[in-house]
């Protein structure tokens, strides 16, 4: 057995398909985001502008978040020192869970080390606890939900993206008495579209199914207090389990679910991904606590971010760039070819100091490869104008088609 050859072939396949991933080596400039330094290439570090961060509201550099983390580091030290059950349950963890439960109007919440783990651990545990459970999963659900569903070992039915007629057809085909769970996202982060929450809840009520929503790209971003699309659309009370991340709009790291106290008790008691791992560092928890509290009271960051996303979409559309339809803060630009998407990203970074990663299969379907821009509250109109002009030049150079300028 030639192990090296097998590994070489695996990597070669990615190169051949143009989807070999290259990590860009950067340092963000504290207090000056989206400015950063890039250590890539020969004469670095050189200044760049970040266009693809999921620290959507720049909370990762907010003075309140930094101060809370510094204080926690000095007060209690670096790590939690254990699992939640054995030494790693600090008062900060308890306080953050109460804050998150309140954010979503639920009885309780439970922290995990990432959003990925929260989806995997919760979905796999819930479905295993419900004998004969069938999970109904939107076809564009995130890899972590798919992993959780697979790890539950239960039956899965995949419904076409946001297609309520198809979801109903699949629900109606099942035995009335079997436990059912509908798993979906609110904001689908690669396209920027939103699920019809109330229509899904109507079907869940009609067919007696539980509902599980991933609000990873919406918490902190939508709703008066940052409770996500379920808050904005007044649907949180109708959804059984709300999952979110602490690593995107809340700017730090970690994940959670919020639901009723009984379900939380079950997950914390049965989910290996929760039980057998060191809990989040209290330093991270303190930072998140500051971010969640701040975004419950302040809409300034959300409003500025939405305004900038609208401006960038308008500038790109006016320049004839193929902006994909998006109802949210995500600005996806269709390329439709993995090699070209990578080439555009390389040129933007090397020649224009603009950092945006290409998004290729399997994150998005083949043929829909794209660049995904996430302007934040601190990107200026001048930065957006510069970026748009650069994109038009690169589009022209690579002989890509521009739409009729609007
Ligand atoms: N759910 C969705 C829809 C995501 O896009 C992601 C990450 O990008 C996750 C879950 C995982 O969250 P985290 O980055 O906190 O692990």
PDB file of N, CA, C and O and ligand atoms in Angstrom, residues 54 56 113-119 140-145 185-190 214-217 243-248 252-256 372, ligand 1:
ATOM      1  N   UNK A  54     -16.651  37.134   8.643  1.00  0.00           N
ATOM      2  CA  UNK A  54     -17.973  36.901   9.248  1.00  0.00           C
ATOM      3  C   UNK A  54     -18.096  37.609  10.599  1.00  0.00           C
ATOM      4  O   UNK A  54     -19.086  37.422  11.303  1.00  0.00           O
ATOM      5  N   UNK A  56     -19.285  40.178  11.257  1.00  0.00           N
ATOM      6  CA  UNK A  56     -20.099  41.084  10.445  1.00  0.00           C
ATOM      7  C   UNK A  56     -20.173  42.504  10.994  1.00  0.00           C
ATOM      8  O   UNK A  56     -20.291  43.468  10.244  1.00  0.00           O
ATOM      9  N   UNK A 113     -18.649  24.562  22.064  1.00  0.00           N
ATOM     10  CA  UNK A 113     -17.384  25.205  21.680  1.00  0.00           C
ATOM     11  C   UNK A 113     -17.423  25.842  20.289  1.00  0.00           C
ATOM     12  O   UNK A 113     -16.534  26.605  19.932  1.00  0.00           O
ATOM     13  N   UNK A 114     -18.426  25.533  19.503  1.00  0.00           N
ATOM     14  CA  UNK A 114     -18.601  26.222  18.209  1.00  0.00           C
ATOM     15  C   UNK A 114     -20.030  26.019  17.735  1.00  0.00           C
ATOM     16  O   UNK A 114     -20.767  25.161  18.253  1.00  0.00           O
ATOM     17  N   UNK A 115     -20.402  26.778  16.706  1.00  0.00           N
ATOM     18  CA  UNK A 115     -21.713  26.581  16.093  1.00  0.00           C
ATOM     19  C   UNK A 115     -21.782  25.211  15.440  1.00  0.00           C
ATOM     20  O   UNK A 115     -22.824  24.554  15.465  1.00  0.00           O
ATOM     21  N   UNK A 116     -20.662  24.792  14.851  1.00  0.00           N
ATOM     22  CA  UNK A 116     -20.622  23.479  14.202  1.00  0.00           C
ATOM     23  C   UNK A 116     -20.973  22.384  15.223  1.00  0.00           C
ATOM     24  O   UNK A 116     -21.829  21.536  14.989  1.00  0.00           O
ATOM     25  N   UNK A 117     -20.303  22.450  16.370  1.00  0.00           N
ATOM     26  CA  UNK A 117     -20.527  21.421  17.394  1.00  0.00           C
ATOM     27  C   UNK A 117     -21.957  21.506  17.922  1.00  0.00           C
ATOM     28  O   UNK A 117     -22.594  20.479  18.189  1.00  0.00           O
ATOM     29  N   UNK A 118     -22.490  22.705  18.066  1.00  0.00           N
ATOM     30  CA  UNK A 118     -23.855  22.810  18.603  1.00  0.00           C
ATOM     31  C   UNK A 118     -24.853  22.135  17.669  1.00  0.00           C
ATOM     32  O   UNK A 118     -25.759  21.430  18.123  1.00  0.00           O
ATOM     33  N   UNK A 119     -24.690  22.317  16.357  1.00  0.00           N
ATOM     34  CA  UNK A 119     -25.596  21.653  15.406  1.00  0.00           C
ATOM     35  C   UNK A 119     -25.407  20.142  15.427  1.00  0.00           C
ATOM     36  O   UNK A 119     -26.378  19.381  15.504  1.00  0.00           O
ATOM     37  N   UNK A 140     -30.191  22.963   1.297  1.00  0.00           N
ATOM     38  CA  UNK A 140     -29.003  23.820   1.405  1.00  0.00           C
ATOM     39  C   UNK A 140     -28.504  23.951   2.847  1.00  0.00           C
ATOM     40  O   UNK A 140     -27.685  24.819   3.147  1.00  0.00           O
ATOM     41  N   UNK A 141     -28.972  23.078   3.733  1.00  0.00           N
ATOM     42  CA  UNK A 141     -28.503  23.165   5.120  1.00  0.00           C
ATOM     43  C   UNK A 141     -26.986  23.013   5.210  1.00  0.00           C
ATOM     44  O   UNK A 141     -26.364  22.308   4.418  1.00  0.00           O
ATOM     45  N   UNK A 142     -26.432  23.660   6.234  1.00  0.00           N
ATOM     46  CA  UNK A 142     -24.987  23.677   6.457  1.00  0.00           C
ATOM     47  C   UNK A 142     -24.434  22.283   6.781  1.00  0.00           C
ATOM     48  O   UNK A 142     -25.137  21.431   7.337  1.00  0.00           O
ATOM     49  N   UNK A 143     -23.158  22.101   6.462  1.00  0.00           N
ATOM     50  CA  UNK A 143     -22.477  20.812   6.684  1.00  0.00           C
ATOM     51  C   UNK A 143     -22.625  20.318   8.132  1.00  0.00           C
ATOM     52  O   UNK A 143     -22.722  19.109   8.367  1.00  0.00           O
ATOM     53  N   UNK A 144     -22.659  21.232   9.097  1.00  0.00           N
ATOM     54  CA  UNK A 144     -22.744  20.803  10.503  1.00  0.00           C
ATOM     55  C   UNK A 144     -24.120  20.225  10.831  1.00  0.00           C
ATOM     56  O   UNK A 144     -24.240  19.325  11.667  1.00  0.00           O
ATOM     57  N   UNK A 145     -25.158  20.721  10.173  1.00  0.00           N
ATOM     58  CA  UNK A 145     -26.496  20.137  10.382  1.00  0.00           C
ATOM     59  C   UNK A 145     -26.553  18.773   9.702  1.00  0.00           C
ATOM     60  O   UNK A 145     -27.092  17.810  10.257  1.00  0.00           O
ATOM     61  N   UNK A 185     -32.347  26.686   8.066  1.00  0.00           N
ATOM     62  CA  UNK A 185     -31.614  27.889   8.475  1.00  0.00           C
ATOM     63  C   UNK A 185     -32.533  29.096   8.309  1.00  0.00           C
ATOM     64  O   UNK A 185     -33.570  29.006   7.660  1.00  0.00           O
ATOM     65  N   UNK A 186     -32.140  30.224   8.892  1.00  0.00           N
ATOM     66  CA  UNK A 186     -32.917  31.436   8.614  1.00  0.00           C
ATOM     67  C   UNK A 186     -32.280  32.156   7.439  1.00  0.00           C
ATOM     68  O   UNK A 186     -32.840  32.187   6.343  1.00  0.00           O
ATOM     69  N   UNK A 187     -31.059  32.662   7.613  1.00  0.00           N
ATOM     70  CA  UNK A 187     -30.335  33.281   6.499  1.00  0.00           C
ATOM     71  C   UNK A 187     -29.397  32.231   5.906  1.00  0.00           C
ATOM     72  O   UNK A 187     -28.552  31.674   6.616  1.00  0.00           O
ATOM     73  N   UNK A 188     -29.577  31.933   4.635  1.00  0.00           N
ATOM     74  CA  UNK A 188     -28.658  31.003   3.950  1.00  0.00           C
ATOM     75  C   UNK A 188     -27.476  31.833   3.460  1.00  0.00           C
ATOM     76  O   UNK A 188     -27.633  32.708   2.610  1.00  0.00           O
ATOM     77  N   UNK A 189     -26.313  31.544   4.030  1.00  0.00           N
ATOM     78  CA  UNK A 189     -25.229  32.529   3.970  1.00  0.00           C
ATOM     79  C   UNK A 189     -24.499  32.596   2.651  1.00  0.00           C
ATOM     80  O   UNK A 189     -23.728  33.524   2.428  1.00  0.00           O
ATOM     81  N   UNK A 190     -24.680  31.631   1.780  1.00  0.00           N
ATOM     82  CA  UNK A 190     -23.968  31.703   0.500  1.00  0.00           C
ATOM     83  C   UNK A 190     -24.791  32.431  -0.553  1.00  0.00           C
ATOM     84  O   UNK A 190     -24.260  32.966  -1.513  1.00  0.00           O
ATOM     85  N   UNK A 214     -31.300  27.085  12.410  1.00  0.00           N
ATOM     86  CA  UNK A 214     -29.919  27.561  12.514  1.00  0.00           C
ATOM     87  C   UNK A 214     -29.948  29.052  12.175  1.00  0.00           C
ATOM     88  O   UNK A 214     -30.254  29.435  11.045  1.00  0.00           O
ATOM     89  N   UNK A 215     -29.657  29.877  13.188  1.00  0.00           N
ATOM     90  CA  UNK A 215     -29.684  31.343  12.996  1.00  0.00           C
ATOM     91  C   UNK A 215     -28.252  31.910  13.015  1.00  0.00           C
ATOM     92  O   UNK A 215     -28.047  33.082  13.363  1.00  0.00           O
ATOM     93  N   UNK A 216     -27.304  31.040  12.631  1.00  0.00           N
ATOM     94  CA  UNK A 216     -25.894  31.421  12.717  1.00  0.00           C
ATOM     95  C   UNK A 216     -25.575  32.752  12.010  1.00  0.00           C
ATOM     96  O   UNK A 216     -24.810  33.566  12.523  1.00  0.00           O
ATOM     97  N   UNK A 217     -26.163  32.962  10.833  1.00  0.00           N
ATOM     98  CA  UNK A 217     -25.848  34.192  10.094  1.00  0.00           C
ATOM     99  C   UNK A 217     -26.843  35.311  10.383  1.00  0.00           C
ATOM    100  O   UNK A 217     -26.858  36.322   9.682  1.00  0.00           O
ATOM    101  N   UNK A 243     -30.692  27.731  17.169  1.00  0.00           N
ATOM    102  CA  UNK A 243     -29.244  27.527  17.305  1.00  0.00           C
ATOM    103  C   UNK A 243     -28.520  28.742  16.756  1.00  0.00           C
ATOM    104  O   UNK A 243     -28.982  29.364  15.784  1.00  0.00           O
ATOM    105  N   UNK A 244     -27.391  29.100  17.391  1.00  0.00           N
ATOM    106  CA  UNK A 244     -26.633  30.252  16.904  1.00  0.00           C
ATOM    107  C   UNK A 244     -25.147  30.090  17.154  1.00  0.00           C
ATOM    108  O   UNK A 244     -24.708  29.173  17.849  1.00  0.00           O
ATOM    109  N   UNK A 245     -24.378  31.001  16.569  1.00  0.00           N
ATOM    110  CA  UNK A 245     -22.934  31.014  16.806  1.00  0.00           C
ATOM    111  C   UNK A 245     -22.561  32.257  17.602  1.00  0.00           C
ATOM    112  O   UNK A 245     -23.290  33.256  17.592  1.00  0.00           O
ATOM    113  N   UNK A 246     -21.421  32.192  18.266  1.00  0.00           N
ATOM    114  CA  UNK A 246     -20.885  33.351  18.980  1.00  0.00           C
ATOM    115  C   UNK A 246     -19.667  33.880  18.241  1.00  0.00           C
ATOM    116  O   UNK A 246     -18.984  34.791  18.705  1.00  0.00           O
ATOM    117  N   UNK A 247     -19.400  33.287  17.065  1.00  0.00           N
ATOM    118  CA  UNK A 247     -18.172  33.598  16.332  1.00  0.00           C
ATOM    119  C   UNK A 247     -18.373  34.523  15.145  1.00  0.00           C
ATOM    120  O   UNK A 247     -17.402  34.897  14.485  1.00  0.00           O
ATOM    121  N   UNK A 248     -19.609  34.900  14.829  1.00  0.00           N
ATOM    122  CA  UNK A 248     -19.808  35.753  13.654  1.00  0.00           C
ATOM    123  C   UNK A 248     -20.215  37.147  14.147  1.00  0.00           C
ATOM    124  O   UNK A 248     -19.364  37.903  14.563  1.00  0.00           O
ATOM    125  N   UNK A 252     -16.740  36.620  18.608  1.00  0.00           N
ATOM    126  CA  UNK A 252     -15.739  35.914  19.422  1.00  0.00           C
ATOM    127  C   UNK A 252     -15.655  34.435  18.985  1.00  0.00           C
ATOM    128  O   UNK A 252     -15.077  34.133  17.934  1.00  0.00           O
ATOM    129  N   UNK A 253     -16.261  33.540  19.718  1.00  0.00           N
ATOM    130  CA  UNK A 253     -16.175  32.121  19.387  1.00  0.00           C
ATOM    131  C   UNK A 253     -17.141  31.321  20.254  1.00  0.00           C
ATOM    132  O   UNK A 253     -17.378  31.683  21.406  1.00  0.00           O
ATOM    133  N   UNK A 254     -17.650  30.232  19.701  1.00  0.00           N
ATOM    134  CA  UNK A 254     -18.560  29.365  20.454  1.00  0.00           C
ATOM    135  C   UNK A 254     -19.889  29.221  19.726  1.00  0.00           C
ATOM    136  O   UNK A 254     -20.115  29.834  18.680  1.00  0.00           O
ATOM    137  N   UNK A 255     -20.754  28.374  20.283  1.00  0.00           N
ATOM    138  CA  UNK A 255     -22.075  28.169  19.702  1.00  0.00           C
ATOM    139  C   UNK A 255     -23.062  27.866  20.815  1.00  0.00           C
ATOM    140  O   UNK A 255     -22.664  27.671  21.968  1.00  0.00           O
ATOM    141  N   UNK A 256     -24.353  27.812  20.477  1.00  0.00           N
ATOM    142  CA  UNK A 256     -25.351  27.534  21.517  1.00  0.00           C
ATOM    143  C   UNK A 256     -26.672  27.086  20.901  1.00  0.00           C
ATOM    144  O   UNK A 256     -26.900  27.275  19.697  1.00  0.00           O
ATOM    145  N   UNK A 372     -17.880  36.108  -2.282  1.00  0.00           N
ATOM    146  CA  UNK A 372     -18.932  36.461  -1.310  1.00  0.00           C
ATOM    147  C   UNK A 372     -18.412  37.611  -0.447  1.00  0.00           C
ATOM    148  O   UNK A 372     -17.488  37.422   0.329  1.00  0.00           O
TER     149      UNK A 372
HETATM  150  N1  LIG B   1     -24.199  26.948  10.621  1.00  0.00           N
HETATM  151  C1  LIG B   1     -23.992  27.678   9.510  1.00  0.00           C
HETATM  152  C2  LIG B   1     -25.136  27.966   8.615  1.00  0.00           C
HETATM  153  C3  LIG B   1     -22.700  28.158   9.217  1.00  0.00           C
HETATM  154  O1  LIG B   1     -22.496  28.876   8.106  1.00  0.00           O
HETATM  155  C4  LIG B   1     -21.637  27.877  10.106  1.00  0.00           C
HETATM  156  C5  LIG B   1     -20.262  28.384   9.855  1.00  0.00           C
HETATM  157  O2  LIG B   1     -19.925  29.001   8.922  1.00  0.00           O
HETATM  158  C6  LIG B   1     -21.908  27.115  11.236  1.00  0.00           C
HETATM  159  C7  LIG B   1     -23.195  26.656  11.465  1.00  0.00           C
HETATM  160  C8  LIG B   1     -20.833  26.781  12.195  1.00  0.00           C
HETATM  161  O3  LIG B   1     -20.631  27.848  13.082  1.00  0.00           O
HETATM  162  P1  LIG B   1     -19.203  28.047  13.781  1.00  0.00           P
HETATM  163  O4  LIG B   1     -18.363  28.780  12.794  1.00  0.00           O
HETATM  164  O5  LIG B   1     -19.492  28.797  15.026  1.00  0.00           O
HETATM  165  O6  LIG B   1     -18.670  26.668  14.045  1.00  0.00           O
END
